[in-house]
Coordinates of C-alpha atoms in Angstrom, one line a residue:
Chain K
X24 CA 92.0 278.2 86.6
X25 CA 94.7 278.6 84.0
X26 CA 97.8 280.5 85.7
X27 CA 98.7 283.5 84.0
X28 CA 102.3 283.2 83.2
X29 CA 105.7 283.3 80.5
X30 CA 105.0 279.2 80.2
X31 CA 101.6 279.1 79.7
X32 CA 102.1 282.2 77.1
X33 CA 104.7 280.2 75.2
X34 CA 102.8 277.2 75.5
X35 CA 99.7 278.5 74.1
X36 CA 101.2 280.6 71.7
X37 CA 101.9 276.9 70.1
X38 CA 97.8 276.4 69.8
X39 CA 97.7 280.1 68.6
X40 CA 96.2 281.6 71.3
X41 CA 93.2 279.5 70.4
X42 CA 93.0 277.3 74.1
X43 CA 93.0 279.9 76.8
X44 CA 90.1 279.0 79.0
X45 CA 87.6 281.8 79.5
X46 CA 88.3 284.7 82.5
X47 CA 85.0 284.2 83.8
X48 CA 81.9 282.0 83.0
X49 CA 78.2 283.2 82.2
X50 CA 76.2 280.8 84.7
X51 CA 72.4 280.6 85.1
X52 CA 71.1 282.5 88.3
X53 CA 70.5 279.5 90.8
X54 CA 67.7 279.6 93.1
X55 CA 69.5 280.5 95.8
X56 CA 73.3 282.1 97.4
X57 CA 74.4 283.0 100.6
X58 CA 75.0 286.2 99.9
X59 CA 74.0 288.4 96.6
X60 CA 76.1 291.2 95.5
X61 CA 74.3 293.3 94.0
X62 CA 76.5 295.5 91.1
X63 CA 79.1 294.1 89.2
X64 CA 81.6 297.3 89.1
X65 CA 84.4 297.3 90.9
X66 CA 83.7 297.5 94.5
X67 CA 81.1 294.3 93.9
X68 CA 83.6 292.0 92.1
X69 CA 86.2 292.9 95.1
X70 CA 83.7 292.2 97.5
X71 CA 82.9 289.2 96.7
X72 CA 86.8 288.1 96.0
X73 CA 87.3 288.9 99.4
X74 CA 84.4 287.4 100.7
X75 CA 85.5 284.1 99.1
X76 CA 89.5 284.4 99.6
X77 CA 89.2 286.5 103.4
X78 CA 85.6 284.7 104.2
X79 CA 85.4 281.3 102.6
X80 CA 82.1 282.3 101.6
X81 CA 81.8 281.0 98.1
X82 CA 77.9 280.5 97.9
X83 CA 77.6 283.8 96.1
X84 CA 76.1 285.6 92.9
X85 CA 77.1 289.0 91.8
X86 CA 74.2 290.4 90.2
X87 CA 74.5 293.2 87.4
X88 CA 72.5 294.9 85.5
X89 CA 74.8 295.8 82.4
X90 CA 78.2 293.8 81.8
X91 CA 80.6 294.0 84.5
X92 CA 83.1 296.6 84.8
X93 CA 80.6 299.0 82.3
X94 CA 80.4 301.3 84.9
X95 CA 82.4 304.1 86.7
X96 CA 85.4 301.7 87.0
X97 CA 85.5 301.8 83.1
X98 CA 85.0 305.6 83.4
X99 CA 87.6 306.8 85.9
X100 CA 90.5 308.6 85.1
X101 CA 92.9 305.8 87.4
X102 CA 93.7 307.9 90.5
X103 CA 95.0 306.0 93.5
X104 CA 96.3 307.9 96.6
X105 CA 95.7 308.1 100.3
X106 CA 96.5 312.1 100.6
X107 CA 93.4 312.7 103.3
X108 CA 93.4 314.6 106.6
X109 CA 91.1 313.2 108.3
X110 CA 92.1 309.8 110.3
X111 CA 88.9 307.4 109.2
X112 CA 89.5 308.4 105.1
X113 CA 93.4 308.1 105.8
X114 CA 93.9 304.6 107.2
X115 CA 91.0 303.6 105.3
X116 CA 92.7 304.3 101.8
X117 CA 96.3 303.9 102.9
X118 CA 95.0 300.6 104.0
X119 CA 94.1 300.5 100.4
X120 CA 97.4 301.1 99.2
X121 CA 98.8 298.3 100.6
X122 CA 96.6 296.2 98.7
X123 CA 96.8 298.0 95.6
X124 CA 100.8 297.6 96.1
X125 CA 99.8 293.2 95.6
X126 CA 97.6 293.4 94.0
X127 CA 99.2 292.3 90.4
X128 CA 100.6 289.4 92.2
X129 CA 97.4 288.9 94.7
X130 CA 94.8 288.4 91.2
X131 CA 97.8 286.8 89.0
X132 CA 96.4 289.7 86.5
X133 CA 98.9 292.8 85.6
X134 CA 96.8 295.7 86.9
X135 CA 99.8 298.3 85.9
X136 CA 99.6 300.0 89.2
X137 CA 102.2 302.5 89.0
X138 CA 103.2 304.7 91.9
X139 CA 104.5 308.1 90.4
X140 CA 103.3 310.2 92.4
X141 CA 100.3 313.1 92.7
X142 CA 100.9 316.8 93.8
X143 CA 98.1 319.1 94.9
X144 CA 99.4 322.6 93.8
X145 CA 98.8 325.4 95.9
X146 CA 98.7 329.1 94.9
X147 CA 98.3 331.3 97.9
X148 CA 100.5 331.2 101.7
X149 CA 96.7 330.4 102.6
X150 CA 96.7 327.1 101.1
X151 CA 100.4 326.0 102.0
X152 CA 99.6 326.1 105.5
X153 CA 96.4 324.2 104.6
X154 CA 98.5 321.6 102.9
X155 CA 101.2 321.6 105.5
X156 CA 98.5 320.8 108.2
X157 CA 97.1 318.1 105.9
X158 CA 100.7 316.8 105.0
X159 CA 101.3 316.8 109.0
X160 CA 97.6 314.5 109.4
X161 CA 98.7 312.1 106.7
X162 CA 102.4 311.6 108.0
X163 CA 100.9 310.9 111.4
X164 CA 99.2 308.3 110.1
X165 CA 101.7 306.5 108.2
X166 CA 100.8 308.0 104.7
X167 CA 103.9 309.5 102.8
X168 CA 103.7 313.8 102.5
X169 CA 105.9 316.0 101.5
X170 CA 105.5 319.8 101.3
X171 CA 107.0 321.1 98.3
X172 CA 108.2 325.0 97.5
X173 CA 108.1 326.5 94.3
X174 CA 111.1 325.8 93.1
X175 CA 110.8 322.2 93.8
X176 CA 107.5 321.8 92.4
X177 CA 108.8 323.6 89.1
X178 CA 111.7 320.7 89.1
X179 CA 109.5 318.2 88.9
X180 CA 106.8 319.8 86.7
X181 CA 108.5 322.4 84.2
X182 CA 105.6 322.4 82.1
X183 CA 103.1 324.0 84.0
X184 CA 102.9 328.0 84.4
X185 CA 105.7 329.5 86.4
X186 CA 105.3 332.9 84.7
X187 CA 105.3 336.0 86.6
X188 CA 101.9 337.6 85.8
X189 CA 99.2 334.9 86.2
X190 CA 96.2 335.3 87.7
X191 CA 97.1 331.7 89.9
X192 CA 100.8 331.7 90.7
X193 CA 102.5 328.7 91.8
X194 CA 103.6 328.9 95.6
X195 CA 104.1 325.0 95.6
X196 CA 102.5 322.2 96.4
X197 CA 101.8 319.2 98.3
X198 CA 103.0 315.6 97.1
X199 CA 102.1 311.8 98.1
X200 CA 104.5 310.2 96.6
X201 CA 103.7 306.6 96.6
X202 CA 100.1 307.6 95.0
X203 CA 99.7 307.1 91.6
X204 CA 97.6 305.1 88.9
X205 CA 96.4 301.8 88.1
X206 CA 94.8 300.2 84.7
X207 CA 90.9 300.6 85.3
X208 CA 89.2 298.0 83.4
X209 CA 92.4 295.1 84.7
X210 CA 91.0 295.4 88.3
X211 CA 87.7 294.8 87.4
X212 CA 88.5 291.9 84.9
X213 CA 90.9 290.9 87.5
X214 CA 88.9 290.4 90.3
X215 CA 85.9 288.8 88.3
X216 CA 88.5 286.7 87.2
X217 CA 89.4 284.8 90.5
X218 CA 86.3 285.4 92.0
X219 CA 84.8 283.0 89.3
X220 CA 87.6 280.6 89.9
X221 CA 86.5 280.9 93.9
X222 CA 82.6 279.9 92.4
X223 CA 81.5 283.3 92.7
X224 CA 78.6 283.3 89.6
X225 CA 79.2 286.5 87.9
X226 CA 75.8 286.8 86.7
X227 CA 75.4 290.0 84.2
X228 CA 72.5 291.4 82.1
X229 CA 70.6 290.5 85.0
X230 CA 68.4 293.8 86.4
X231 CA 67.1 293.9 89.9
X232 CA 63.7 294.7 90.0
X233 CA 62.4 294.5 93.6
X234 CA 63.5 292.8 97.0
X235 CA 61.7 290.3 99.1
X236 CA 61.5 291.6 102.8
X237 CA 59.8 290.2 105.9
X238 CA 59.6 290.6 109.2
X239 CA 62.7 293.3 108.9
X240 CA 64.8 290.3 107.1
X241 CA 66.1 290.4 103.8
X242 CA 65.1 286.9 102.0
X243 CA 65.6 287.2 98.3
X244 CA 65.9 289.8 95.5
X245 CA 63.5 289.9 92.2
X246 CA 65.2 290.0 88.8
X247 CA 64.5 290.2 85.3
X248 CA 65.8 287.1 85.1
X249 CA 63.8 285.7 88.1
X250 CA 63.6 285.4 92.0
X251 CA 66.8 284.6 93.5
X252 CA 66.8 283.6 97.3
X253 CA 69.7 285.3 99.3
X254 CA 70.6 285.0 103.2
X255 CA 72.4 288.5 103.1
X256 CA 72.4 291.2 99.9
X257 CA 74.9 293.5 99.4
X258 CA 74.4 297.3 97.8
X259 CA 77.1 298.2 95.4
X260 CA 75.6 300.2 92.7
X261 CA 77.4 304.2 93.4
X262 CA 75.1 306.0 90.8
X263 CA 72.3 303.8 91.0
X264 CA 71.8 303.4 95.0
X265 CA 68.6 306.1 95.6
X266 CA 66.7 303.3 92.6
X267 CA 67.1 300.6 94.5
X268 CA 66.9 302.3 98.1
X269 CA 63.4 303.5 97.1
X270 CA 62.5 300.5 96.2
X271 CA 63.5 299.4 100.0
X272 CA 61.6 302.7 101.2
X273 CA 65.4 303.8 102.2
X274 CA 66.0 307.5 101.6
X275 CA 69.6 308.2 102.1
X276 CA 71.9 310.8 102.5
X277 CA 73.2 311.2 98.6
X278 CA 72.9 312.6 95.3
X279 CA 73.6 311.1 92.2
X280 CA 75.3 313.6 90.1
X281 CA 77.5 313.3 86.4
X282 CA 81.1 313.4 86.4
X283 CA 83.1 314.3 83.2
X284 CA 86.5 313.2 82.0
X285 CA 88.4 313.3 78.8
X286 CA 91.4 312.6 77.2
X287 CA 93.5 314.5 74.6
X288 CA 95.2 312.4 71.3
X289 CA 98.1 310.7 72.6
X290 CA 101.5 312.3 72.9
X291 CA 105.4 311.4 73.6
X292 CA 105.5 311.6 77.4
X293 CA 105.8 314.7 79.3
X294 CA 104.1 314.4 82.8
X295 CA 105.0 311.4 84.8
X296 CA 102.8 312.6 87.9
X297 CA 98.9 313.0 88.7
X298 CA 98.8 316.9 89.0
X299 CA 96.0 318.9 90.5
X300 CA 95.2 322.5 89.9
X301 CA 94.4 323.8 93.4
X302 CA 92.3 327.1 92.5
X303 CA 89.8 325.4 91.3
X304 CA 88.8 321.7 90.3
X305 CA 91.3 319.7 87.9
X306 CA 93.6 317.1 87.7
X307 CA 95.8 315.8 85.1
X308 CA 98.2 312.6 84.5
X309 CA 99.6 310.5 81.2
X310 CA 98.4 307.5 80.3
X311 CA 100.7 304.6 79.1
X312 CA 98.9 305.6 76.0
X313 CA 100.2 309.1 76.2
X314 CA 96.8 310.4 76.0
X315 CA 96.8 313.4 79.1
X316 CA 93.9 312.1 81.0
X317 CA 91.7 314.9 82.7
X318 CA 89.0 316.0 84.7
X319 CA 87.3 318.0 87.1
X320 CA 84.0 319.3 88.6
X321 CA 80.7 317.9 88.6
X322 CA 78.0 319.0 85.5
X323 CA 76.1 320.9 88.8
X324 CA 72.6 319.1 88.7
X325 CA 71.0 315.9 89.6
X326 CA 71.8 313.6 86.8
X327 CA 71.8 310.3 86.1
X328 CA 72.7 310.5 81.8
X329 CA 76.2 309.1 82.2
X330 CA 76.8 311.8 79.8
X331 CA 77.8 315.6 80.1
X332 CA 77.1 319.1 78.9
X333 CA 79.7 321.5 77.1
X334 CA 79.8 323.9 79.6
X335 CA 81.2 322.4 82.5
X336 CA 83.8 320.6 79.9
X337 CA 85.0 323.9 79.1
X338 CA 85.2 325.2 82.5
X339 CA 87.3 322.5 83.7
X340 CA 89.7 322.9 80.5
X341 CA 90.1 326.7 81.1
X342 CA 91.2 325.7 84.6
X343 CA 93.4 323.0 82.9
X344 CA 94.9 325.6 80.4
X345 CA 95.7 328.1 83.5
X346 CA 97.7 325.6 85.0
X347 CA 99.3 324.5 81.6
X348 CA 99.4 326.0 78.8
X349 CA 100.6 323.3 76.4
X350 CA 97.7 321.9 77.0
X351 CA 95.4 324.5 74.7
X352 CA 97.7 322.8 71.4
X353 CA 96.2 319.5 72.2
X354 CA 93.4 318.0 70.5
X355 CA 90.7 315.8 72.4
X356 CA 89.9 312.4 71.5
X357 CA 87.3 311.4 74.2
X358 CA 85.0 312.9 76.4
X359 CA 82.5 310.6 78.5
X360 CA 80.7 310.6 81.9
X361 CA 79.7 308.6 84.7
X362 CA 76.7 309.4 87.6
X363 CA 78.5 309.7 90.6
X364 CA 76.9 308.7 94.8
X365 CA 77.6 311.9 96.0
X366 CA 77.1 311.7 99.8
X367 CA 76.4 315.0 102.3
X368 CA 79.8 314.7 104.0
X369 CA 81.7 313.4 100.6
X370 CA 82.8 310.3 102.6
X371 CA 81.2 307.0 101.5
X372 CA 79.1 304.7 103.6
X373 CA 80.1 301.3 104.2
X374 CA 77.8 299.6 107.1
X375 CA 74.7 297.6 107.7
X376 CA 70.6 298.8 107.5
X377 CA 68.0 298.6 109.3
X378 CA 66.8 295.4 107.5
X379 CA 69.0 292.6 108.7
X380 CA 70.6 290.5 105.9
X381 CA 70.6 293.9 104.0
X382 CA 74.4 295.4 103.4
X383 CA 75.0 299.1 101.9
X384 CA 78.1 300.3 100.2
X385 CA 77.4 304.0 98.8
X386 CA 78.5 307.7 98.7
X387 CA 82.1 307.4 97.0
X388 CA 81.4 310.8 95.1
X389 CA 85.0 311.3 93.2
X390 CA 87.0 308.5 94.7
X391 CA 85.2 305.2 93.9
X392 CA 88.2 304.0 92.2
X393 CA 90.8 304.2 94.5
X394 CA 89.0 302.6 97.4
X395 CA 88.1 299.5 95.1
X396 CA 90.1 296.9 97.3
X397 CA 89.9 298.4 100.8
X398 CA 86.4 298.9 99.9
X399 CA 85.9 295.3 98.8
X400 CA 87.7 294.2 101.8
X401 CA 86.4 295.9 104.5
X402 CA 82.3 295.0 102.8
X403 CA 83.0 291.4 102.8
X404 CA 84.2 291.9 106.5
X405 CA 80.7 293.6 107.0
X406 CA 79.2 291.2 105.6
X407 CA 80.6 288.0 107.0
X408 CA 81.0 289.0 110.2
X409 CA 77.7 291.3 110.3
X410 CA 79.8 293.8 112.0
X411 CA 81.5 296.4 110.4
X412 CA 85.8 296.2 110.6
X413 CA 87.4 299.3 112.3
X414 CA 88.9 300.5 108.9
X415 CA 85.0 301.2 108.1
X416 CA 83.2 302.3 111.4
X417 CA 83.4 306.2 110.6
X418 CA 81.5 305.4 107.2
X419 CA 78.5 304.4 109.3
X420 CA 74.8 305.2 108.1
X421 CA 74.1 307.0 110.9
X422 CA 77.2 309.5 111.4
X423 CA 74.7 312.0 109.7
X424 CA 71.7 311.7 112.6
X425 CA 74.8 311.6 115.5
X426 CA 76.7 314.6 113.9
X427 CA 80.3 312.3 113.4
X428 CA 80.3 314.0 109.3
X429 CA 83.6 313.2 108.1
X430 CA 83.3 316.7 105.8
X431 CA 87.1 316.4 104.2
X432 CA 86.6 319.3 102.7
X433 CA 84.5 321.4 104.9
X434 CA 81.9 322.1 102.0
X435 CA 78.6 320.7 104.0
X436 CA 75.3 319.1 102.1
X437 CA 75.6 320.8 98.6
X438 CA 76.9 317.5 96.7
X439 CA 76.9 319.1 93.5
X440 CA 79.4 321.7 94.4
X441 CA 81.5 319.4 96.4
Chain V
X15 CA 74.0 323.2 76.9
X16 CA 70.5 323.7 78.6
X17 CA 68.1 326.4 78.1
X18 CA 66.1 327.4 80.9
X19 CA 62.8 329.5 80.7
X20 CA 63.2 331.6 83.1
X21 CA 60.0 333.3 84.5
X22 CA 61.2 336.7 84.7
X23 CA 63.3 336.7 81.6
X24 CA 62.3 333.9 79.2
X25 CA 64.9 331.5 77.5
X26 CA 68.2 331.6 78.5
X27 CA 71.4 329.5 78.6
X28 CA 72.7 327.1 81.8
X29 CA 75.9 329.3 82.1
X30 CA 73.4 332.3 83.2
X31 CA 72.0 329.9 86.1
X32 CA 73.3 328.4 89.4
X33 CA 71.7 325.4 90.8
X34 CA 70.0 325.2 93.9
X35 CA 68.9 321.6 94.6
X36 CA 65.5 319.1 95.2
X37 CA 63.1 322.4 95.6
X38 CA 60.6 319.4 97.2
X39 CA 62.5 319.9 100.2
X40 CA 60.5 321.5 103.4
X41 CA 62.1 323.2 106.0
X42 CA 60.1 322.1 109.3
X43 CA 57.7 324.2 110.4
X44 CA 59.2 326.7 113.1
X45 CA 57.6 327.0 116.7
X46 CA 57.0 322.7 116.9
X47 CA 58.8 320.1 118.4
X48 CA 60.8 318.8 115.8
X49 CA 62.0 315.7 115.6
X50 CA 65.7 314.1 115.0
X51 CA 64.5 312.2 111.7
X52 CA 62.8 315.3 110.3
X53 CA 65.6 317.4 110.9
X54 CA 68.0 314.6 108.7
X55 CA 65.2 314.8 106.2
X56 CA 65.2 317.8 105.7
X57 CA 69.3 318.7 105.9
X58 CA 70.4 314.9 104.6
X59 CA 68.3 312.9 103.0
X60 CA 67.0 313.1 99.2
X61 CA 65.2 310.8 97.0
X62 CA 67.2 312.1 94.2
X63 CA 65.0 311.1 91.4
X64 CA 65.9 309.7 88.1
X65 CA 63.4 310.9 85.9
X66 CA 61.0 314.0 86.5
X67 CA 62.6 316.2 88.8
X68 CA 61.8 319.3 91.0
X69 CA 64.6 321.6 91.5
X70 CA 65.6 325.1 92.3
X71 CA 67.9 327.9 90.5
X72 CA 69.5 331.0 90.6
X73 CA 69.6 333.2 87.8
X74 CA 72.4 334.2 89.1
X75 CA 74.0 336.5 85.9
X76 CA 70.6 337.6 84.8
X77 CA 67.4 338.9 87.3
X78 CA 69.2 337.1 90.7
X79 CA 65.1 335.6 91.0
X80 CA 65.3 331.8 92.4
X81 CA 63.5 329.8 90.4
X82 CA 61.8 326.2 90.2
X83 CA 62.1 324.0 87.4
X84 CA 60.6 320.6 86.5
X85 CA 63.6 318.2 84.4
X86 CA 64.2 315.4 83.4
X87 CA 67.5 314.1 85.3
X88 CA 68.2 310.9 82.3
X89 CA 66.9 312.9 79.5
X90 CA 67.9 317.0 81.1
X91 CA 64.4 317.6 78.9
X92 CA 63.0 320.9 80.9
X93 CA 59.3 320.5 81.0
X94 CA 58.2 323.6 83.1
X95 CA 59.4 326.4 84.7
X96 CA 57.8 328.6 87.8
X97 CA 58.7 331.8 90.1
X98 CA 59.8 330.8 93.4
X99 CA 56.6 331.4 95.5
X100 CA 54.2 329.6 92.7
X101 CA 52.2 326.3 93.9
X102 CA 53.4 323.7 91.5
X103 CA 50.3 321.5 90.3

């Protein structure tokens, strides 16, 4: 694989740009892997990165449906933080952080991770002890918290609504500094990119139609492009994951609901942290662009259109507006959607079926994005090893039977209000 | 912006409606042993459908009636609605 580097930029720049090899090839299926990832977003093309770099497993096919990287990780509006109370979502995703903080360097591919910073506002006493509880969690588990007042938050953000007579005053907020944001579509193309280079076949346009199974085994998958032969199959679809589980007779514990975000026309910079309104659901930050990139609840029903309605749109906005006002002079360039795995705790899944050979990675609801490497990581772990790692035991299958919910939020089974 | 029919009221907007789930759901029948699996069907698990799809609503700014309605979740086409207690064919 051609390096990516200042001497082979000069060097090609000679040929015109004309020479660079290709960042991944388009390989015919072959008749048979080691393992088959099945969904080429994010969390597939990490997984089997990792399996190849962590795993020396090589003999696998990453199997998608679309082109890679057409899915929620091009949709995403670039969050990456670790700011959780609970201890299985907070080592998981600081865990995460570490590798986001190498990863430039780890895929030779500029990713643009930039740490500025997110702050949950809070706008009752209420909710400040809330946050100082969850700063206190994160801190105790390594993660970076700090529990801003008022006047600091206004310090940092001038631009949002510090006026006396608003129906959601600022009392402060909580901060993770090292969070921040990281170049969407670069992870994906920068994980396919050395996974190929590992012999991963990055096989797209390919559309799983049905799975061989017997005697409680996984053998192979069927695909519109033919039966493929796999020793273990790995689930990595988000939105997509009750299509294929009822093709497994699998019903699982998540709803696949459609998440908006939009962006306004780009302006000069004025917000250099990820903000989020804590009185109801949004969250802001600035692209490189200068676009403000936003977004907020769920459209409220099952949905799977990967496009959204008006009305929840203009809910979030109004929320947006509340917090600041500027905002209302802007004009909006995009608007898109994506159909999220909402699970019934709002922590993802990450374990092994009851069909051996048969792998399951599911139920990211919001925060698909973030987890991309530690969820990678800790899959291909799962996979290899046919044992899940530590980092992923709480996001077991069965924590919904036992009782062990990881409910972050307290909000229960409603997915489309949580 | 969807319009739902609602039985009591006709043809009204989304923003009049709160949503209420899979309305194929079954709560297990009281005075039975009931078992471990039933009870995660019934609180956890969901087929979650992509195409024709039973669900519930509130019309929550309008008669407060729960409703039933039959959509599309790739298309949000509404094909039917029904009251609450009504058998759907």
């Amino acid at each position: 694989m051609q390096k990516y580097s200042l001497f082979n930029l000069v060097k090609n720049a000679f040929s015109n740009h004309q020479n660079w090899d290709l960042a991944w090839k388009d390989p015919t299926p072959k008749e048979e892997y080691d393992v088959v990832i099945i969904g080429g977003g994010g969390h597939g093309l990490a997984t089997a990165y990792y399996l190849a770099k962590e795993h020396n497993i090589t003999k696998v096919a990453i199997i998608e449906k679309g082109w890679i990287g057409g899915g929620n990780v091009g949709r995403n509006t670039t969050i990456i933080r670790s700011n959780y109370m609970h201890d299985e979502n907070g080592l998981f995703s600081e865990f995460g952080m570490d590798l986001w903080r190498k990863m430039s360097q780890d895929l030779n591919y500029n990713v643009m991770f930039s740490p500025r910073g997110i702050i949950n506002l809070a706008h009752s006493d209420a909710q400040m002890n809330a946050y100082a509880r969850r700063g206190n969690s994160m801190r105790l588990n390594g993660i970076d918290a700090v529990l801003l007042n008022r006047e600091q938050v206004k310090e940092i953000i001038p631009m949002a609504d510090f006026s006396e007579n608003v129906r959601f005053p600022i009392f402060g907020g909580l901060m993770q500094p090292s969070a921040g944001t990281a170049r969407h579509d670069a992870v994906a193309w920068g994980y396919a990119r050395q996974a190929d280079s590992m012999g991963v076949d990055i096989i797209q346009n390919c559309e799983v139609i049905g799975f061989d199974v017997s005697a409680g085994k996984i053998k192979g998958i069927r695909t519109s492009r033919g039966n493929i032969k796999a020793k273990k199959v790995g689930l990595c679809v988000a939105g997509s994951t009750n299509i294929l589980a009822e093709k497994l007779n699998m019903t699982l514990p998540i709803e696949t609901h459609l998440l908006q975000a939009c962006v306004s026309e780009p302006v000069k910079p004025v917000l250099d942290k990820v903000v989020t309104f804590g009185a109801g659901h949004f969250y802001v930050s600035q692209s490189d662009k200068g676009e403000m990139v936003m977004g907020g609840d769920l459209d409220g029903y099952n949905s799977y259109a990967q496009r959204g309605n008006l009305p929840t749109l203009q809910h979030v906005l109004t929320e947006g507006i509340a917090m600041m006002p500027f905002l209302s002079k802007l004009k909006m360039l995009r608007t898109w959607g994506g159909i999220m795995d909402m699970s019934m705790d709002g922590s993802p899944i990450i374990d092994k079926t009851h069909i051996e050979g048969l792998y399951l990675n599911c139920g990211w609801c919001y925060g698909g994005f973030k987890a991309t490497p530690a969820s990678g990581w800790t899959f291909a772990h799962t996979i290899a090893q046919d044992r899940v790692h530590e980092l992923n035991a709480g996001y077991s299958l069965n924590r919904f039977s036992t009782g062990h919910l990881i409910d972050e939020k307290g909000l229960g089974t409603k997915t489309w209000i949580s | 912006m969807l319009y739902i029919n609602c039985p009591h009221c006709g043809m009204r907007s989304q923003n009049e409606f709160s949503y209420g789930g899979d309305a194929s759901v079954k709560r297990p029948e009281l005075n039975k042993e009931v078992t471990d699996q039933e009870w995660d069907n019934f609180v956890y698990n969901r087929k979650s459908i992509r195409g024709k799809h039973l669900e519930l609503w509130q019309h929550i700014s309008g008669c407060r009636q729960w409703i039933k309605v039959e959509r599309d979740t790739a298309t949000h086409e509404i094909f039917r609605t029904f009251k609450a207690d009504e058998e759907v064919a």
